Tab-separated table of C-alpha atoms in Angstrom:
chain	number	residue	atom	x	y	z
Q	1	MET	CA	-0.006	0.000	-0.007
Q	2	GLU	CA	1.430	3.430	-0.902
Q	3	GLN	CA	2.620	5.520	1.997
Q	4	THR	CA	0.501	8.534	0.977
Q	5	THR	CA	-2.715	6.498	1.136
Q	6	ILE	CA	-2.344	5.924	4.895
Q	7	THR	CA	-3.454	8.637	7.308
Q	8	VAL	CA	-2.399	8.795	10.953
Q	9	THR	CA	-4.572	10.225	13.740
Q	10	LYS	CA	-2.638	12.497	16.089
Q	11	SER	CA	-3.503	12.862	19.799
Q	12	ASN	CA	-5.404	16.096	19.059
Q	13	GLY	CA	-7.543	14.376	16.415
Q	14	ASP	CA	-5.780	15.816	13.364
Q	15	LYS	CA	-5.234	13.510	10.395
Q	16	VAL	CA	-1.798	13.549	8.743
Q	17	PRO	CA	-0.124	11.340	6.116
Q	18	PHE	CA	1.986	8.505	7.461
Q	19	ASP	CA	5.652	9.493	7.383
Q	20	ALA	CA	8.175	6.734	8.073
Q	21	ASN	CA	10.954	9.308	8.317
Q	22	LYS	CA	9.444	10.808	11.462
Q	23	ILE	CA	9.512	7.401	13.152
Q	24	ARG	CA	13.021	6.758	11.861
Q	25	GLU	CA	14.264	10.064	13.313
Q	26	ALA	CA	12.567	9.441	16.676
Q	27	LEU	CA	14.113	5.997	16.881
Q	28	LYS	CA	17.501	7.386	15.843
Q	29	HIS	CA	17.353	10.023	18.573
Q	30	SER	CA	16.566	7.313	21.118
Q	31	GLY	CA	19.928	5.717	20.350
Q	32	ALA	CA	18.540	2.674	18.501
Q	33	ARG	CA	20.919	0.956	16.113
Q	34	PRO	CA	20.148	0.961	12.365
Q	35	GLU	CA	19.043	-2.686	12.389
Q	36	GLN	CA	16.714	-2.022	15.327
Q	37	ILE	CA	15.217	0.976	13.540
Q	38	GLU	CA	14.525	-1.064	10.403
Q	39	GLU	CA	13.021	-3.892	12.438
Q	40	ALA	CA	10.715	-1.473	14.238
Q	41	LEU	CA	9.692	0.197	10.953
Q	42	GLN	CA	8.985	-3.158	9.361
Q	43	LEU	CA	6.661	-4.082	12.239
Q	44	VAL	CA	4.945	-0.656	12.115
Q	45	ARG	CA	4.331	-1.001	8.356
Q	46	TYR	CA	2.964	-4.492	8.824
Q	47	ASN	CA	0.402	-3.197	11.360
Q	48	LEU	CA	-0.545	-0.032	9.457
Q	49	TYR	CA	-4.154	0.786	8.666
Q	50	ASP	CA	-5.854	4.007	7.650
Q	51	GLY	CA	-6.574	6.226	10.630
Q	52	ILE	CA	-4.140	4.457	12.942
Q	53	SER	CA	-3.302	6.527	16.026
Q	54	THR	CA	0.162	7.854	16.739
Q	55	HIS	CA	-0.111	6.105	20.114
Q	56	LYS	CA	-0.594	2.737	18.410
Q	57	ILE	CA	2.439	3.367	16.177
Q	58	TYR	CA	4.458	4.310	19.252
Q	59	GLN	CA	3.430	1.110	21.065
Q	60	THR	CA	4.384	-1.006	18.054
Q	61	ALA	CA	7.853	0.521	17.710
Q	62	TYR	CA	8.373	0.419	21.484
Q	63	ARG	CA	7.787	-3.351	21.556
Q	64	VAL	CA	10.820	-3.837	19.337
Q	65	LEU	CA	13.062	-1.528	21.332
Q	66	ARG	CA	12.039	-3.081	24.634
Q	67	LYS	CA	13.248	-6.445	23.366
Q	68	ARG	CA	16.424	-5.202	21.705
Q	69	SER	CA	17.701	-2.283	23.818
Q	70	HIS	CA	16.494	-1.147	27.245
Q	71	HIS	CA	18.546	2.053	26.884
Q	72	ALA	CA	16.956	3.042	23.558
Q	73	ALA	CA	13.511	1.998	24.778
Q	74	GLY	CA	13.847	4.285	27.815
Q	75	ARG	CA	14.831	7.257	25.680
Q	76	TYR	CA	12.058	6.541	23.163
Q	77	ARG	CA	9.554	6.420	26.054
Q	78	LEU	CA	10.677	9.777	27.440
Q	79	LYS	CA	7.569	11.737	26.438
Q	80	LYS	CA	5.215	9.229	28.061
Q	81	ALA	CA	7.475	9.025	31.105
Q	82	MET	CA	7.278	12.769	31.646
Q	83	LEU	CA	3.469	12.570	31.542
Q	84	GLU	CA	3.723	10.106	34.429
Q	85	LEU	CA	5.691	12.492	36.667
Q	86	GLY	CA	2.469	13.937	38.129
Q	87	PRO	CA	-0.021	14.506	39.494
Q	88	SER	CA	1.802	17.484	41.082
Q	89	GLY	CA	4.257	19.590	39.109
Q	90	TYR	CA	7.072	19.318	41.651
Q	91	PRO	CA	8.767	16.222	40.172
Q	92	PHE	CA	8.848	18.005	36.800
Q	93	GLU	CA	10.494	21.021	38.435
Q	94	LYS	CA	13.174	18.754	39.921
Q	95	PHE	CA	13.629	17.114	36.495
Q	96	VAL	CA	14.155	20.513	34.829
Q	97	GLY	CA	16.613	21.434	37.583
Q	98	LYS	CA	18.612	18.284	36.927
Q	99	LEU	CA	18.682	19.021	33.191
Q	100	LEU	CA	20.180	22.433	33.927
Q	101	ASP	CA	22.615	20.854	36.413
Q	102	ALA	CA	23.822	18.626	33.585
Q	103	GLN	CA	24.512	21.742	31.500
Q	104	GLY	CA	26.796	23.149	34.152
Q	105	TYR	CA	24.352	25.379	36.046
Q	106	SER	CA	24.041	25.580	39.829
Q	107	THR	CA	20.332	25.263	40.553
Q	108	LEU	CA	17.911	25.838	43.420
Q	109	VAL	CA	14.401	24.399	43.134
Q	110	ASP	CA	11.175	25.788	44.684
Q	111	GLN	CA	12.512	29.140	45.864
Q	112	ILE	CA	10.896	32.215	47.408
Q	113	VAL	CA	12.420	35.215	45.590
Q	114	GLN	CA	11.910	38.850	46.433
Q	115	GLY	CA	11.060	40.951	43.422
Q	116	ALA	CA	11.093	44.718	43.160
Q	117	CYS	CA	7.368	44.832	43.963
Q	118	ILE	CA	6.301	41.502	45.497
Q	119	THR	CA	7.707	38.129	46.493
Q	120	HIS	CA	7.462	35.215	44.028
Q	121	GLU	CA	7.515	31.462	44.252
Q	122	VAL	CA	10.063	30.510	41.596
Q	123	ASP	CA	10.331	26.925	40.392
Q	124	VAL	CA	14.050	26.964	39.534
Q	125	VAL	CA	16.807	29.547	39.881
Q	126	ALA	CA	19.836	28.626	37.758
Q	127	ARG	CA	23.247	30.293	37.736
Q	128	LYS	CA	26.329	29.698	35.576
Q	129	GLN	CA	29.199	32.184	35.464
Q	130	ASN	CA	27.641	35.524	34.475
Q	131	LYS	CA	24.171	34.208	33.623
Q	132	GLN	CA	21.237	33.847	36.045
Q	133	ILE	CA	17.898	32.377	34.944
Q	134	MET	CA	14.449	32.410	36.492
Q	135	VAL	CA	12.757	29.223	35.323
Q	136	GLU	CA	9.032	28.526	35.557
Q	137	CYS	CA	7.725	25.043	34.822
Q	138	LYS	CA	4.236	24.214	33.508
Q	139	TYR	CA	3.480	20.521	33.872
Q	140	HIS	CA	0.447	18.943	32.177
Q	141	SER	CA	-0.721	15.378	32.716
Q	142	ASP	CA	-2.746	15.624	29.489
Q	143	ASN	CA	-0.472	15.804	26.426
Q	144	LYS	CA	-3.220	17.605	24.453
Q	145	ARG	CA	-2.970	20.698	26.678
Q	146	LYS	CA	-0.874	23.643	25.538
Q	147	SER	CA	0.519	26.596	27.446
Q	148	ASP	CA	-0.956	29.672	25.774
Q	149	VAL	CA	0.086	33.303	25.498
Q	150	LYS	CA	-1.563	34.205	28.819
Q	151	VAL	CA	0.933	31.939	30.582
Q	152	ALA	CA	3.862	33.457	28.708
Q	153	LEU	CA	2.685	36.998	29.525
Q	154	TYR	CA	2.283	36.152	33.189
Q	155	ILE	CA	5.704	34.539	33.514
Q	156	HIS	CA	7.388	37.364	31.637
Q	157	SER	CA	5.833	40.007	33.912
Q	158	ARG	CA	7.030	38.063	36.986
Q	159	PHE	CA	10.513	37.794	35.480
Q	160	LEU	CA	10.630	41.581	34.926
Q	161	ASP	CA	9.863	42.141	38.612
Q	162	VAL	CA	12.424	39.574	39.806
Q	163	SER	CA	15.152	40.704	37.420
Q	164	LYS	CA	14.710	44.320	38.514
Q	165	ALA	CA	15.455	43.254	42.090
Q	166	TRP	CA	18.379	41.070	41.014
Q	167	LYS	CA	19.934	43.938	39.062
Q	168	LYS	CA	19.677	46.186	42.116
Q	169	GLU	CA	21.201	43.546	44.401
Q	170	GLN	CA	24.066	42.802	42.033
Q	171	GLN	CA	24.646	46.301	40.762
Q	172	GLY	CA	28.010	46.782	39.093
Q	173	THR	CA	28.361	43.159	37.985
Q	174	SER	CA	28.192	41.801	34.436
Q	175	VAL	CA	25.518	39.220	35.216
Q	176	GLN	CA	22.879	38.685	32.528
Q	177	TYR	CA	19.358	37.783	33.626
Q	178	GLU	CA	17.002	35.634	31.612
Q	179	GLY	CA	13.499	34.289	32.026
Q	180	MET	CA	12.602	30.782	30.922
Q	181	LEU	CA	9.297	28.902	30.649
Q	182	VAL	CA	9.436	25.110	30.346
Q	183	THR	CA	6.528	22.742	29.674
Q	184	ASN	CA	6.369	19.000	29.061
Q	185	THR	CA	3.763	19.441	26.300
Q	186	ARG	CA	3.563	22.289	23.777
Q	187	PHE	CA	3.080	26.038	23.446
Q	188	SER	CA	0.424	27.791	21.387
Q	189	ASP	CA	1.578	29.763	18.348
Q	190	ASP	CA	0.820	33.110	19.998
Q	191	ALA	CA	2.834	32.091	23.054
Q	192	THR	CA	5.929	31.410	20.941
Q	193	GLN	CA	5.343	34.608	18.941
Q	194	PHE	CA	5.213	36.695	22.109
Q	195	ALA	CA	8.214	34.963	23.701
Q	196	GLU	CA	10.397	35.445	20.627
Q	197	CYS	CA	9.488	39.140	20.600
Q	198	ALA	CA	9.886	39.693	24.349
Q	199	GLY	CA	13.053	37.638	24.789
Q	200	LEU	CA	11.490	34.970	27.016
Q	201	GLN	CA	13.131	31.557	26.566
Q	202	LEU	CA	10.732	28.708	25.869
Q	203	VAL	CA	11.365	24.956	26.068
Q	204	SER	CA	8.713	22.395	25.192
Q	205	TRP	CA	8.419	18.995	23.600
Q	206	ASP	CA	8.801	20.483	20.115
Q	207	TYR	CA	10.245	23.959	20.730
Q	208	PRO	CA	12.925	24.972	19.872
Q	209	SER	CA	12.905	22.579	16.948
């Protein structure tokens, strides 16, 4: 059956053409070896039908990785694993802190920070050399939920208050201050548009690409 005749149903209900290259890239990023990737793709193709869900495709490919490589299977399962960090958002905050630790930052999780106007509960404060970041984490247990522009606006306004106080405290230094918003799902288009304009860093499942 031709690849273009098969449609795949995404988690949000959208229908898209089946694209083997997307699966191949996801498997490659998981660390799977070429022969494991081809074995998984062969099984996926064998089980294809029109309207198949992305979740079903994921399960099919995961079965192969689970048998062949626990390491690759764990990486391939990362998105689902993050959805299981809940129900509270605190484990996700700790996870984000550990990611920044691995990049050489010194991090503090769940902090009370005095801004210029009010105090703020900040999920992660990260510092490396002359850079200091205020990180806010938005965890969703439903992968269909997106963080919209209202969230980005709110976090950016809080960052402006916090950074104003930081600049006053560390006056005369060359420290750069940045705001960051991290989610385990996705951002809406207007959220990314605002963040790119305002200078707010965003990290989600698919952003930056």
